[in-house]
Amino acid sequence: MSSIQYLHSKIRDVPDFPKPGIVFKDITPLLQDRDALRFACTRMAEPFKGLGIDVVIGIESRGFIFGPSVALELEAGFGIARKAGKLPWDTLSETYDLEYGTATIEMHRDTVGPGQKILLIDDVIATGGTAAATAKLATRMGAEVLGASFLVELGFLNGKNRLDNMRVEAVLEF
Ligand code: AMP
């Protein structure tokens, strides 16, 4: 079995979670396996080595699991993008459309600054809406979003199309 096949085998499909019709990609078996965890973090960082990334931004909540490890690999700092109402200090926010309704993502307004190079991290890219909104926040702060790296891409949702002008990578595609 190749390393990529091994990672694939550590993603558990949970049908009808959190609602009917959604197949949830559960990454906890991968996290529990020392080889899979190390390989996943290394592969998420690899395409962005040598590009001078200053800050890795982890997207709530599973971007917080992989983000710091990727940041250490890239010798970058780590910042967070959270759901509305969670951050204690001054924030910038972006509201974006979901299939039904809207969602809002926020960052402290000093998370990144002019001239900084940014990489976004999350476990799964589905529609790409959350990552696109996070990229907008970093851009509003004057930073340059060079790319976005995910463990899993749900290819049938074409989320990559919503992330223009940046390099988008995923270790596994379903
Ligand atoms: P998106 O539609 O790309 O904005 O997805 C937003 C968030 O939902 C991401 O942070 C993902 O972690 C999560 N997500 C969406 N679909 C799934 C899924 N099928 N399994 C696990 N997480 C998902």
PDB file of N, CA and C and ligand atoms in Angstrom, residues 22-25 60 62 122-130 154, ligand 1:
ATOM      1  N   ILE A  22     -25.351  14.246   4.005  1.00  0.00           N
ATOM      2  CA  ILE A  22     -23.931  14.621   4.073  1.00  0.00           C
ATOM      3  C   ILE A  22     -23.117  13.397   4.493  1.00  0.00           C
ATOM      4  N   VAL A  23     -22.026  13.121   3.755  1.00  0.00           N
ATOM      5  CA  VAL A  23     -21.078  12.079   4.180  1.00  0.00           C
ATOM      6  C   VAL A  23     -19.900  12.794   4.826  1.00  0.00           C
ATOM      7  N   PHE A  24     -19.813  12.699   6.143  1.00  0.00           N
ATOM      8  CA  PHE A  24     -18.789  13.428   6.886  1.00  0.00           C
ATOM      9  C   PHE A  24     -17.457  12.693   6.809  1.00  0.00           C
ATOM     10  N   LYS A  25     -16.395  13.434   6.461  1.00  0.00           N
ATOM     11  CA  LYS A  25     -15.045  12.859   6.409  1.00  0.00           C
ATOM     12  C   LYS A  25     -14.418  12.991   7.791  1.00  0.00           C
ATOM     13  N   GLU A  60     -11.155  27.491  11.664  1.00  0.00           N
ATOM     14  CA  GLU A  60     -11.871  26.733  12.697  1.00  0.00           C
ATOM     15  C   GLU A  60     -12.716  25.630  12.079  1.00  0.00           C
ATOM     16  N   ARG A  62     -10.985  22.363  12.440  1.00  0.00           N
ATOM     17  CA  ARG A  62      -9.950  21.347  12.228  1.00  0.00           C
ATOM     18  C   ARG A  62      -8.710  21.896  11.534  1.00  0.00           C
ATOM     19  N   ASP A 122      -6.954  23.994   6.140  1.00  0.00           N
ATOM     20  CA  ASP A 122      -8.140  23.348   6.730  1.00  0.00           C
ATOM     21  C   ASP A 122      -8.072  21.854   6.433  1.00  0.00           C
ATOM     22  N   ASP A 123      -8.900  21.073   7.128  1.00  0.00           N
ATOM     23  CA  ASP A 123      -8.857  19.633   6.869  1.00  0.00           C
ATOM     24  C   ASP A 123      -9.528  19.290   5.540  1.00  0.00           C
ATOM     25  N   VAL A 124     -10.701  19.880   5.306  1.00  0.00           N
ATOM     26  CA  VAL A 124     -11.509  19.521   4.134  1.00  0.00           C
ATOM     27  C   VAL A 124     -11.880  20.781   3.351  1.00  0.00           C
ATOM     28  N   ILE A 125     -11.740  20.748   2.025  1.00  0.00           N
ATOM     29  CA  ILE A 125     -12.365  21.776   1.192  1.00  0.00           C
ATOM     30  C   ILE A 125     -13.600  21.150   0.554  1.00  0.00           C
ATOM     31  N   ALA A 126     -14.747  21.750   0.864  1.00  0.00           N
ATOM     32  CA  ALA A 126     -16.015  21.292   0.280  1.00  0.00           C
ATOM     33  C   ALA A 126     -16.404  22.293  -0.799  1.00  0.00           C
ATOM     34  N   THR A 127     -17.256  23.281  -0.471  1.00  0.00           N
ATOM     35  CA  THR A 127     -17.621  24.286  -1.486  1.00  0.00           C
ATOM     36  C   THR A 127     -16.545  25.356  -1.656  1.00  0.00           C
ATOM     37  N   GLY A 128     -15.624  25.456  -0.699  1.00  0.00           N
ATOM     38  CA  GLY A 128     -14.572  26.475  -0.763  1.00  0.00           C
ATOM     39  C   GLY A 128     -14.999  27.818  -0.197  1.00  0.00           C
ATOM     40  N   GLY A 129     -16.249  27.935   0.227  1.00  0.00           N
ATOM     41  CA  GLY A 129     -16.762  29.220   0.713  1.00  0.00           C
ATOM     42  C   GLY A 129     -16.032  29.742   1.940  1.00  0.00           C
ATOM     43  N   THR A 130     -15.736  28.858   2.876  1.00  0.00           N
ATOM     44  CA  THR A 130     -15.083  29.289   4.119  1.00  0.00           C
ATOM     45  C   THR A 130     -13.658  29.772   3.840  1.00  0.00           C
ATOM     46  N   LEU A 154     -13.126  17.526  -1.641  1.00  0.00           N
ATOM     47  CA  LEU A 154     -14.322  16.863  -2.172  1.00  0.00           C
ATOM     48  C   LEU A 154     -14.489  17.377  -3.601  1.00  0.00           C
TER      49      LEU A 154
HETATM   50  P1  AMP B   1     -16.700  24.675   2.697  1.00  0.00           P
HETATM   51  O1  AMP B   1     -17.982  24.224   2.073  1.00  0.00           O
HETATM   52  O2  AMP B   1     -15.502  24.385   1.820  1.00  0.00           O
HETATM   53  O3  AMP B   1     -16.771  26.118   3.100  1.00  0.00           O
HETATM   54  O4  AMP B   1     -16.510  23.781   4.006  1.00  0.00           O
HETATM   55  C1  AMP B   1     -16.455  24.400   5.222  1.00  0.00           C
HETATM   56  C2  AMP B   1     -16.033  23.564   6.386  1.00  0.00           C
HETATM   57  O5  AMP B   1     -16.884  22.448   6.554  1.00  0.00           O
HETATM   58  C3  AMP B   1     -14.622  23.079   6.347  1.00  0.00           C
HETATM   59  O6  AMP B   1     -13.981  23.644   7.468  1.00  0.00           O
HETATM   60  C4  AMP B   1     -14.707  21.581   6.463  1.00  0.00           C
HETATM   61  O7  AMP B   1     -13.905  21.137   7.530  1.00  0.00           O
HETATM   62  C5  AMP B   1     -16.145  21.277   6.765  1.00  0.00           C
HETATM   63  N1  AMP B   1     -16.734  20.255   5.909  1.00  0.00           N
HETATM   64  C6  AMP B   1     -17.532  20.463   4.842  1.00  0.00           C
HETATM   65  N2  AMP B   1     -17.952  19.318   4.319  1.00  0.00           N
HETATM   66  C7  AMP B   1     -17.415  18.330   5.070  1.00  0.00           C
HETATM   67  C8  AMP B   1     -17.455  16.896   5.031  1.00  0.00           C
HETATM   68  N3  AMP B   1     -18.158  16.236   4.100  1.00  0.00           N
HETATM   69  N4  AMP B   1     -16.761  16.220   5.970  1.00  0.00           N
HETATM   70  C9  AMP B   1     -16.052  16.875   6.907  1.00  0.00           C
HETATM   71  N5  AMP B   1     -15.976  18.206   6.998  1.00  0.00           N
HETATM   72  C10 AMP B   1     -16.636  18.935   6.088  1.00  0.00           C
END
